[in-house]
Short mmCIF file of N, CA and C in Angstrom, two decimals:
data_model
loop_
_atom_site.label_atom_id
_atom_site.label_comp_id
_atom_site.label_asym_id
_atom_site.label_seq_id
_atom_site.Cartn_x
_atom_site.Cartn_y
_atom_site.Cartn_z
N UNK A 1362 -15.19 3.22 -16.32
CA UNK A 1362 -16.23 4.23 -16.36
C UNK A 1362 -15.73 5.54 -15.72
N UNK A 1363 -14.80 5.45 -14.72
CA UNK A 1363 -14.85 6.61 -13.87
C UNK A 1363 -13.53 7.53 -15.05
N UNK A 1364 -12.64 6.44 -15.58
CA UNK A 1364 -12.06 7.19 -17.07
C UNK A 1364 -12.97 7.85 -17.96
N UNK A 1365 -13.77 7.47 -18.20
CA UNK A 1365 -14.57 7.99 -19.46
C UNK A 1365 -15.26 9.44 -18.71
N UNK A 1366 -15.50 9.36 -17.40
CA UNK A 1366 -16.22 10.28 -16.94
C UNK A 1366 -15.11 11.81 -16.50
N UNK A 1367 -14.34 11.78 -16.65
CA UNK A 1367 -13.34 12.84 -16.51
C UNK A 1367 -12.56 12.13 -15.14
N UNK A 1368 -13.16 11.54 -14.34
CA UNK A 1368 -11.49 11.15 -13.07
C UNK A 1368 -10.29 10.72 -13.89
N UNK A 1369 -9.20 11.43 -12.62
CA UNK A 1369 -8.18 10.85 -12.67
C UNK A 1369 -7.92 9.46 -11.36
N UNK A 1370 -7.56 8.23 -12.21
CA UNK A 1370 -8.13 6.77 -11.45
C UNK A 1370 -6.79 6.42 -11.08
N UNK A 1371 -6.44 5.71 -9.65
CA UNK A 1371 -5.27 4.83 -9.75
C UNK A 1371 -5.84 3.37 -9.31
N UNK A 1372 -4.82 2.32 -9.97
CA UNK A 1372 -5.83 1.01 -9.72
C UNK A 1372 -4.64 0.73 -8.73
N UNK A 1373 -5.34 -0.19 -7.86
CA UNK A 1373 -4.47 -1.19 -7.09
C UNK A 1373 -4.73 -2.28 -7.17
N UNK A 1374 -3.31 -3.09 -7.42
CA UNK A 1374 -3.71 -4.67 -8.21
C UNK A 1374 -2.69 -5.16 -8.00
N UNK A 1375 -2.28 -6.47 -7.88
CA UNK A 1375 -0.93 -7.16 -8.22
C UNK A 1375 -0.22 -7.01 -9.18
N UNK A 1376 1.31 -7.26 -9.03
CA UNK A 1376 2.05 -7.09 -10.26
C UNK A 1376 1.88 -7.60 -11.38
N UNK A 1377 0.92 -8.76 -11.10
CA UNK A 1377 0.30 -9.54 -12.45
C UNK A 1377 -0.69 -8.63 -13.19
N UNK A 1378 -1.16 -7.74 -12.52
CA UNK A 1378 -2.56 -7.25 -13.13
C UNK A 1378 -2.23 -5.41 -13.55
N UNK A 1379 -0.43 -5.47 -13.45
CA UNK A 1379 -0.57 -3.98 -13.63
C UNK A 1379 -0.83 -3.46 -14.72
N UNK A 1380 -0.31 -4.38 -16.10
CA UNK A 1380 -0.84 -3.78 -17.36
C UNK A 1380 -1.93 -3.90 -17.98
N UNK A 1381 -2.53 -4.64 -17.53
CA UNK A 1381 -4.24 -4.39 -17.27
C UNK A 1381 -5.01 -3.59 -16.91
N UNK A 1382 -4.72 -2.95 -15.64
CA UNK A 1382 -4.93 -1.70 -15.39
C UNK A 1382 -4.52 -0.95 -16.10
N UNK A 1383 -3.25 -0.61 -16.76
CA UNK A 1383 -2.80 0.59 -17.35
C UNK A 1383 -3.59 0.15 -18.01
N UNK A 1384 -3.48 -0.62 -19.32
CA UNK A 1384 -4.50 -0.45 -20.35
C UNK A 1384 -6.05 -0.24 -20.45
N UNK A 1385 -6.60 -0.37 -19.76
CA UNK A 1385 -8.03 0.17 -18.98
C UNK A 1385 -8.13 1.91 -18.74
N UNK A 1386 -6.64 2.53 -18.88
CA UNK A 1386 -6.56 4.05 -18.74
C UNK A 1386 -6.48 4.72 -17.13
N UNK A 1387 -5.83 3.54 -16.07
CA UNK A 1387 -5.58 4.12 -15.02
C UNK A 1387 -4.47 5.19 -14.91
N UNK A 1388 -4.46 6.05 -14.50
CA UNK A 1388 -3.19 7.28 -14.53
C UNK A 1388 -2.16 6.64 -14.08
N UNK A 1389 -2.45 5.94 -13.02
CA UNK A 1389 -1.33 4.92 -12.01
C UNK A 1389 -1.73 3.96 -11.34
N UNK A 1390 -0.57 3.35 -11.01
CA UNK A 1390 -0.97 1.66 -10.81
C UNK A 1390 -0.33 1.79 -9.73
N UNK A 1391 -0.45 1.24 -8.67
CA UNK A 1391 -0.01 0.87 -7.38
C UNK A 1391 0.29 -1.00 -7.07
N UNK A 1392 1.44 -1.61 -7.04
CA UNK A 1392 1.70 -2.71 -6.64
C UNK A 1392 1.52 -2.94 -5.40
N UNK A 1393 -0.19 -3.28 -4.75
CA UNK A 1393 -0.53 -3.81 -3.32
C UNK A 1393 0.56 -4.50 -2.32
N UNK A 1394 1.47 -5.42 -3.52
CA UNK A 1394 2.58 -6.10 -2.74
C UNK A 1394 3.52 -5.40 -2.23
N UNK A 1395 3.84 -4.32 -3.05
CA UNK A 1395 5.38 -3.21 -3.09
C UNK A 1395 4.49 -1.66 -2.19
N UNK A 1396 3.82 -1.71 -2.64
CA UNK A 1396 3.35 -0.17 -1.59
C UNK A 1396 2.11 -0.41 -1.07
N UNK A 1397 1.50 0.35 0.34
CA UNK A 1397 0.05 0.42 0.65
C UNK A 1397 0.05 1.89 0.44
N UNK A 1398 -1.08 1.76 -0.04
CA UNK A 1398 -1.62 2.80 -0.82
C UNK A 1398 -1.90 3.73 0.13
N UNK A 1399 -2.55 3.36 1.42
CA UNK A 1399 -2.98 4.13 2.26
C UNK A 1399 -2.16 4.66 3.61
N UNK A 1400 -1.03 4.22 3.35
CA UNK A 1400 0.38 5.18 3.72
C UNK A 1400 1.10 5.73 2.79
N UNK A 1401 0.67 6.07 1.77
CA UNK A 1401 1.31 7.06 0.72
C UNK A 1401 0.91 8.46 0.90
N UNK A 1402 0.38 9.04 1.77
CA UNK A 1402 -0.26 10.55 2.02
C UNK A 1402 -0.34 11.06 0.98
N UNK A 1403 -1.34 10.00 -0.23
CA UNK A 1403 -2.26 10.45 -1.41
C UNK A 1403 -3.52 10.38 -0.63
N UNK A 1404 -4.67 11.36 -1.06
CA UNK A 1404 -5.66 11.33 -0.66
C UNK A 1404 -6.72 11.12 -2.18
N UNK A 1405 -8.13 10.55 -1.71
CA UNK A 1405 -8.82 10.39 -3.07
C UNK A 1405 -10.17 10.97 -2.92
N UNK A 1406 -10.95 11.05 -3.78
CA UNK A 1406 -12.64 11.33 -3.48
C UNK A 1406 -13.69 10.11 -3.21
N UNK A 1407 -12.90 9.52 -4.36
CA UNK A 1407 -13.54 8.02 -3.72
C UNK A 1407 -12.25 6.62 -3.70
N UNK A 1408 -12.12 5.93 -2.70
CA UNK A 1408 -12.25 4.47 -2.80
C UNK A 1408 -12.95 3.68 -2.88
N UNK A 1409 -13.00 3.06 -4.03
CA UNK A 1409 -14.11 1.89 -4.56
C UNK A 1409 -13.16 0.39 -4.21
N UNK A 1410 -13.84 -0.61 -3.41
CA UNK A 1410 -12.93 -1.78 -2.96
C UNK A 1410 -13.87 -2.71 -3.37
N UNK A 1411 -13.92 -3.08 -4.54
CA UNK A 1411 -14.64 -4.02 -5.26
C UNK A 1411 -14.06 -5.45 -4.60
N UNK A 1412 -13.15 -5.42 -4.27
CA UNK A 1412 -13.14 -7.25 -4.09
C UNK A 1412 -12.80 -7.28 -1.99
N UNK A 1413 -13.32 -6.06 -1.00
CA UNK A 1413 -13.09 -6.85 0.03
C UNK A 1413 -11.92 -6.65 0.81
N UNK A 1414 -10.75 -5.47 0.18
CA UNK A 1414 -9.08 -6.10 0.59
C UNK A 1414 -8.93 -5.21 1.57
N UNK A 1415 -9.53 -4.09 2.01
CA UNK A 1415 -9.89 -2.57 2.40
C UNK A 1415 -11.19 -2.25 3.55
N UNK A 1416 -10.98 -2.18 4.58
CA UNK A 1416 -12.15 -1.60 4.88
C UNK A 1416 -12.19 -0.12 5.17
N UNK A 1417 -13.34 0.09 5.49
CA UNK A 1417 -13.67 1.97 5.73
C UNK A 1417 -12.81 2.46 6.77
N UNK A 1418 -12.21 1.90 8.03
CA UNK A 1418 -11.53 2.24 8.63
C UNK A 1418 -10.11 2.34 8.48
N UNK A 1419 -9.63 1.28 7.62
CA UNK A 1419 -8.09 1.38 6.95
C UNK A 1419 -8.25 2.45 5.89
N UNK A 1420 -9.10 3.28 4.98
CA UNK A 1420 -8.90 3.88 4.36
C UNK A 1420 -9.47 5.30 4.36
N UNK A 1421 -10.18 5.00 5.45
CA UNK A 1421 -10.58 6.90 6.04
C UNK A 1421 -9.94 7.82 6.17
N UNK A 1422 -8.42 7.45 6.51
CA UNK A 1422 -7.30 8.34 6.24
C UNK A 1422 -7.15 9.02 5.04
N UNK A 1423 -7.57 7.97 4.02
CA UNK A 1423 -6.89 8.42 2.24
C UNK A 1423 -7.96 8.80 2.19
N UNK A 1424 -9.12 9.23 2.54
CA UNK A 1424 -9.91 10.06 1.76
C UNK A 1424 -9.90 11.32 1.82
N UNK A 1425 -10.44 12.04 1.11
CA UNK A 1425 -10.34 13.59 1.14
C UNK A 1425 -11.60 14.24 2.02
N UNK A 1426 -11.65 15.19 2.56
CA UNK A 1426 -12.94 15.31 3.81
C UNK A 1426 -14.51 14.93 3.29
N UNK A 1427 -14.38 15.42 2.34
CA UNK A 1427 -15.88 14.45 1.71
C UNK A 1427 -15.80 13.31 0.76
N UNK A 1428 -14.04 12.60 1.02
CA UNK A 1428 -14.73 11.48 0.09
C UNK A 1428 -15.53 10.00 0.70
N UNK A 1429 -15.68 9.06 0.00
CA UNK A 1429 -16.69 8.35 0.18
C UNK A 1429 -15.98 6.86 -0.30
N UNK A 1430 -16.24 6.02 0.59
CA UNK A 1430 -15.51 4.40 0.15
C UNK A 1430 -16.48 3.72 0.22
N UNK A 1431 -16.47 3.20 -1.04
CA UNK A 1431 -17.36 2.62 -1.68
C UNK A 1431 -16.62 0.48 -1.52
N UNK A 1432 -17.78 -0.28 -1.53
CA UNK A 1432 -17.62 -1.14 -1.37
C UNK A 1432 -18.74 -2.18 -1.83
N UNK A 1433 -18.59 -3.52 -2.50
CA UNK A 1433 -19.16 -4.65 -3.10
C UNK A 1433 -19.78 -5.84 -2.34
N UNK A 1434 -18.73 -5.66 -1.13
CA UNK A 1434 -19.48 -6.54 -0.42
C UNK A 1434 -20.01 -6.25 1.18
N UNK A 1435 -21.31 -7.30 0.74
CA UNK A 1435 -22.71 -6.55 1.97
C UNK A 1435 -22.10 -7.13 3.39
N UNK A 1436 -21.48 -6.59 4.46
CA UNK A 1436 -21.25 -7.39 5.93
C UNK A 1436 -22.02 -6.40 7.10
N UNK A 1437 -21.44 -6.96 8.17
CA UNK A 1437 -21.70 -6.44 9.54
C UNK A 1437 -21.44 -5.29 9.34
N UNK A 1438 -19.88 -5.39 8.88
CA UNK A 1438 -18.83 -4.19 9.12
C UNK A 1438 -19.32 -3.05 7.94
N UNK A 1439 -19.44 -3.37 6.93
CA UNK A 1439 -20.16 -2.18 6.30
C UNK A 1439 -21.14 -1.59 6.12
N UNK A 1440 -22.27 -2.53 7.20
CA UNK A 1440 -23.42 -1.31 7.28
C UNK A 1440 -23.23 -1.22 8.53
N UNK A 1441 -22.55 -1.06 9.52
CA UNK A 1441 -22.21 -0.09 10.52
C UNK A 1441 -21.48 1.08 10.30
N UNK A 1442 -20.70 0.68 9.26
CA UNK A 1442 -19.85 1.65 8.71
C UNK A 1442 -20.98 2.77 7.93
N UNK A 1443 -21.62 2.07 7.39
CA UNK A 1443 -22.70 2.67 7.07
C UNK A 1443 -23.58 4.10 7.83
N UNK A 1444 -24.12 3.28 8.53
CA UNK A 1444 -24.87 3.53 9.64
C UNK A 1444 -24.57 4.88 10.65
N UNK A 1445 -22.88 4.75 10.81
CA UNK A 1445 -22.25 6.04 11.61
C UNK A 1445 -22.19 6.93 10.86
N UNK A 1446 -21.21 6.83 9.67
CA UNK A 1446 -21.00 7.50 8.69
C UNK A 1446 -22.59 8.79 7.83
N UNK A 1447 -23.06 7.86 7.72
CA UNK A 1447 -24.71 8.93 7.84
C UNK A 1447 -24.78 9.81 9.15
N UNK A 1448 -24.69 9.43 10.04
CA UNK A 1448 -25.07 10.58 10.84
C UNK A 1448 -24.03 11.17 11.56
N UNK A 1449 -22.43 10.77 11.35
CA UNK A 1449 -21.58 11.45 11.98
C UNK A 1449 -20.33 11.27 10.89
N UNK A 1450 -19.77 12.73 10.48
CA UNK A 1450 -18.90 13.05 9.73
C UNK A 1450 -19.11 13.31 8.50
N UNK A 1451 -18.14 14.17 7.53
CA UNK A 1451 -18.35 13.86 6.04
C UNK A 1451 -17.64 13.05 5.17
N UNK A 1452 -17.03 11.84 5.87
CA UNK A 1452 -16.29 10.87 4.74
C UNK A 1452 -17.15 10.03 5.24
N UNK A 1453 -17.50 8.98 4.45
CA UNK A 1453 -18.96 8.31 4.11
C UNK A 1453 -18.89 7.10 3.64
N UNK A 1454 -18.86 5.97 4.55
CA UNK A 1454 -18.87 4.71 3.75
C UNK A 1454 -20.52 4.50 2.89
N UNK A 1455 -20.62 3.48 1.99
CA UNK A 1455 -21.60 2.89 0.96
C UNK A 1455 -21.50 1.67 0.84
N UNK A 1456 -21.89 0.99 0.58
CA UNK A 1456 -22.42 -0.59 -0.09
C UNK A 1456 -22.77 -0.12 -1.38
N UNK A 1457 -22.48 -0.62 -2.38
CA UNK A 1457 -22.92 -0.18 -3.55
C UNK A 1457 -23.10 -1.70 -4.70
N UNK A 1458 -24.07 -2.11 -5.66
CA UNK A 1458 -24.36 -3.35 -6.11
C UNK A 1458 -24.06 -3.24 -7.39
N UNK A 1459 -23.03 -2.69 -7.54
CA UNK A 1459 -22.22 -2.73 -9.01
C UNK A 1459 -22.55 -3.77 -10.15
N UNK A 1460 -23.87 -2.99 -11.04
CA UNK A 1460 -23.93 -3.88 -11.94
C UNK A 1460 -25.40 -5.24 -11.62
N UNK A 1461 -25.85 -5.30 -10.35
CA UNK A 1461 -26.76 -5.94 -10.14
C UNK A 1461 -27.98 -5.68 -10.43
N UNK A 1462 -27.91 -4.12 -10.38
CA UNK A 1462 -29.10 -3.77 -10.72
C UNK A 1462 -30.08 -2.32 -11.76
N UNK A 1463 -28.78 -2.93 -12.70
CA UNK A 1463 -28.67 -1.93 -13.86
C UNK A 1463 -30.60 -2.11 -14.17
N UNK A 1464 -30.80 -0.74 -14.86
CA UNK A 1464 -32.20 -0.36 -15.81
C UNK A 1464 -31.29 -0.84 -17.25
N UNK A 1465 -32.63 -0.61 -18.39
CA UNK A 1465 -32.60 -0.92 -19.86
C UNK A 1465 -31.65 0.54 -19.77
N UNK A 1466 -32.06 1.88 -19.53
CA UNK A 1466 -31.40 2.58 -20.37
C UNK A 1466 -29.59 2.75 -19.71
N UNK A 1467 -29.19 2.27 -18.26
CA UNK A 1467 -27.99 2.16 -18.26
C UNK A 1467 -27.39 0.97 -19.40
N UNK A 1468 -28.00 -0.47 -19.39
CA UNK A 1468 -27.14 -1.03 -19.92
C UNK A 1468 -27.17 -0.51 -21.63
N UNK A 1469 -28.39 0.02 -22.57
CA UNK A 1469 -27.70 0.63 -23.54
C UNK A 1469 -26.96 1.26 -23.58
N UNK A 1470 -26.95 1.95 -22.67
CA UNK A 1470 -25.74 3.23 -22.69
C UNK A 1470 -23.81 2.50 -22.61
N UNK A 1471 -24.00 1.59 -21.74
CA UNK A 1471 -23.00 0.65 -21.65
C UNK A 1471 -22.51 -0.17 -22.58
N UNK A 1472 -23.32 -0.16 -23.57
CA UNK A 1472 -23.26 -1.36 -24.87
C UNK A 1472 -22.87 -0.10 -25.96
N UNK A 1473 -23.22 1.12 -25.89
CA UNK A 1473 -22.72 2.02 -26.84
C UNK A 1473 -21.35 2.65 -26.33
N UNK A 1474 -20.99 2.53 -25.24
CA UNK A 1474 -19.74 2.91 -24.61
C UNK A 1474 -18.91 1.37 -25.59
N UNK A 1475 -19.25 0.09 -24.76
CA UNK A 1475 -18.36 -0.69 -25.23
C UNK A 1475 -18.19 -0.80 -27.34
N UNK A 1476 -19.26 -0.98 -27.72
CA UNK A 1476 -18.94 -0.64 -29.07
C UNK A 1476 -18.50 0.32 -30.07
N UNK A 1477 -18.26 1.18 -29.00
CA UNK A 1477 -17.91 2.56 -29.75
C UNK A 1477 -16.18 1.98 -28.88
N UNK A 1478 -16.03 1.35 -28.52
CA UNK A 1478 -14.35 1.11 -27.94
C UNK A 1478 -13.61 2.05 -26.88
N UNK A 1479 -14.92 2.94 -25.93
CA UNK A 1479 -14.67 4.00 -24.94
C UNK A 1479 -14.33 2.94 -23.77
N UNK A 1480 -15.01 1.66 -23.80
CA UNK A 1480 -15.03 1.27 -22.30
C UNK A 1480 -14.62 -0.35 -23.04
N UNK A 1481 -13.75 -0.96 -21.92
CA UNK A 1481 -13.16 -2.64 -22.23
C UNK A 1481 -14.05 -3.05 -21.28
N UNK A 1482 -14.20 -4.42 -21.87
CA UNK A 1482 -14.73 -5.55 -20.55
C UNK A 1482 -13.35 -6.19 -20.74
N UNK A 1483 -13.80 -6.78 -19.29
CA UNK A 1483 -12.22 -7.93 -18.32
C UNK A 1483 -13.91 -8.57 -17.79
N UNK A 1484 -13.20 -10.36 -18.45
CA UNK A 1484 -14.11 -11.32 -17.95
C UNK A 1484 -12.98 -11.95 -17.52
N UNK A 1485 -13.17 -12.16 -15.95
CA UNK A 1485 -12.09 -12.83 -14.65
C UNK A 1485 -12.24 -14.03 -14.57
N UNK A 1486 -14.05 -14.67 -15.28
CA UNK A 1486 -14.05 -16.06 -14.82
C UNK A 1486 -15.52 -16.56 -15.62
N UNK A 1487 -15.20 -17.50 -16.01
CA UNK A 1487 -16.77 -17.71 -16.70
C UNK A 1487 -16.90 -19.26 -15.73
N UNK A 1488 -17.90 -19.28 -15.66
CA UNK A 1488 -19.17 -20.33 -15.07
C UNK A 1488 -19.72 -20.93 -15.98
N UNK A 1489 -19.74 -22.00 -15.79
CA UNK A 1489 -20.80 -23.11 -16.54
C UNK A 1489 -21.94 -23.82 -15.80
N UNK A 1490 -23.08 -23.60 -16.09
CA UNK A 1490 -24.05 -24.17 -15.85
C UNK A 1490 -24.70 -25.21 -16.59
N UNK A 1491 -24.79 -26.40 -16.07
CA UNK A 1491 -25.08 -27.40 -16.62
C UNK A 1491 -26.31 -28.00 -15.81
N UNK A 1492 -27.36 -28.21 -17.04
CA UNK A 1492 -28.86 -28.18 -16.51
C UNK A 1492 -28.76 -30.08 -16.46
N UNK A 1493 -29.11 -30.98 -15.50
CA UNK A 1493 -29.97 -32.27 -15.37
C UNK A 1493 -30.86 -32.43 -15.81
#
C-alpha cells in the first residue's frame, strides 16, 4: 500500500524473503542477517514493525524528526512508548491494528486495488478450523 501511495519503501526481511519483497515493489531490501538497518545512518518517516523485531527505542534514531514507528503488537512497552511520545517530542510511537478493523468502504477499495493487480496478497499461513 505504502507503494501504491507514492513512498519510497525499504523492506527488511531475511535472505529468504528478499525477492518477495522486491517483487511487492520495495526500492530496497535490507538482509536483517547481513546489515541493521538502524546503524546504516538512513533515516525514514515511518517504521512500521509488523512482526515485533524492533522497538521504539532501537529505532528512534532512524527516524526523521517527525517520523513515527508504527507497530502490531499491543505490550507494556508500546503504550508507554506511547504514552511519552504524545506528550514529549516529535518522533512518535503508535500501536496500530492493521487490518482488524477495516470499514466496507476500505475493504472495497482493497479488492479494487487487488483486482486491478496494483496491490499482491502474501498468505504466510492458513489455519484450519475444524468444528465438533
Amino acid at each position: 500500500m505504502a507503494k501504491y501511495l507514492g513512498a519510497e519503501v525499504t523492506g527488511v526481511c531475511s535472505k529468504a524473503n528478499v525477492e518477495l519483497v522486491k517483487s511487492h515493489g520495495a526500492d530496497q531490501v535490507i538482509d536483517h542477517n547481513r546489515e541493521d538497518f538502524t546503524k546504516n545512518g538512513q533515516t525514514y518517516d515511518v517504521i512500521f514493525d509488523t512482526v515485533d523485531k524492533r522497538s521504539f527505542a532501537q529505532c528512534k534514531g532512524s527516524l526523521t524528526q517527525r517520523g513515527v514507528y508504527l507497530s502490531t503488537v499491543l505490550s507494556l512497552a508500546i503504550l508507554y512508548d506511547m504514552l511519552q511520545t504524545a506528550a514529549l517530542g516529535s518522533k512518535k510511537a503508535m500501536f496500530v491494528t492493521a487490518g482488524l478493523m477495516q470499514n466496507q468502504a476500505n475493504l472495497i477499495f482493497l479488492k479494487e486495488l487487488y483486482e486491478a493487480g496494483k496491490i499482491k496478497a502474501v498468505i504466510d499461513q492458513r489455519y484450519i478450523h475444524w468444528n465438533r
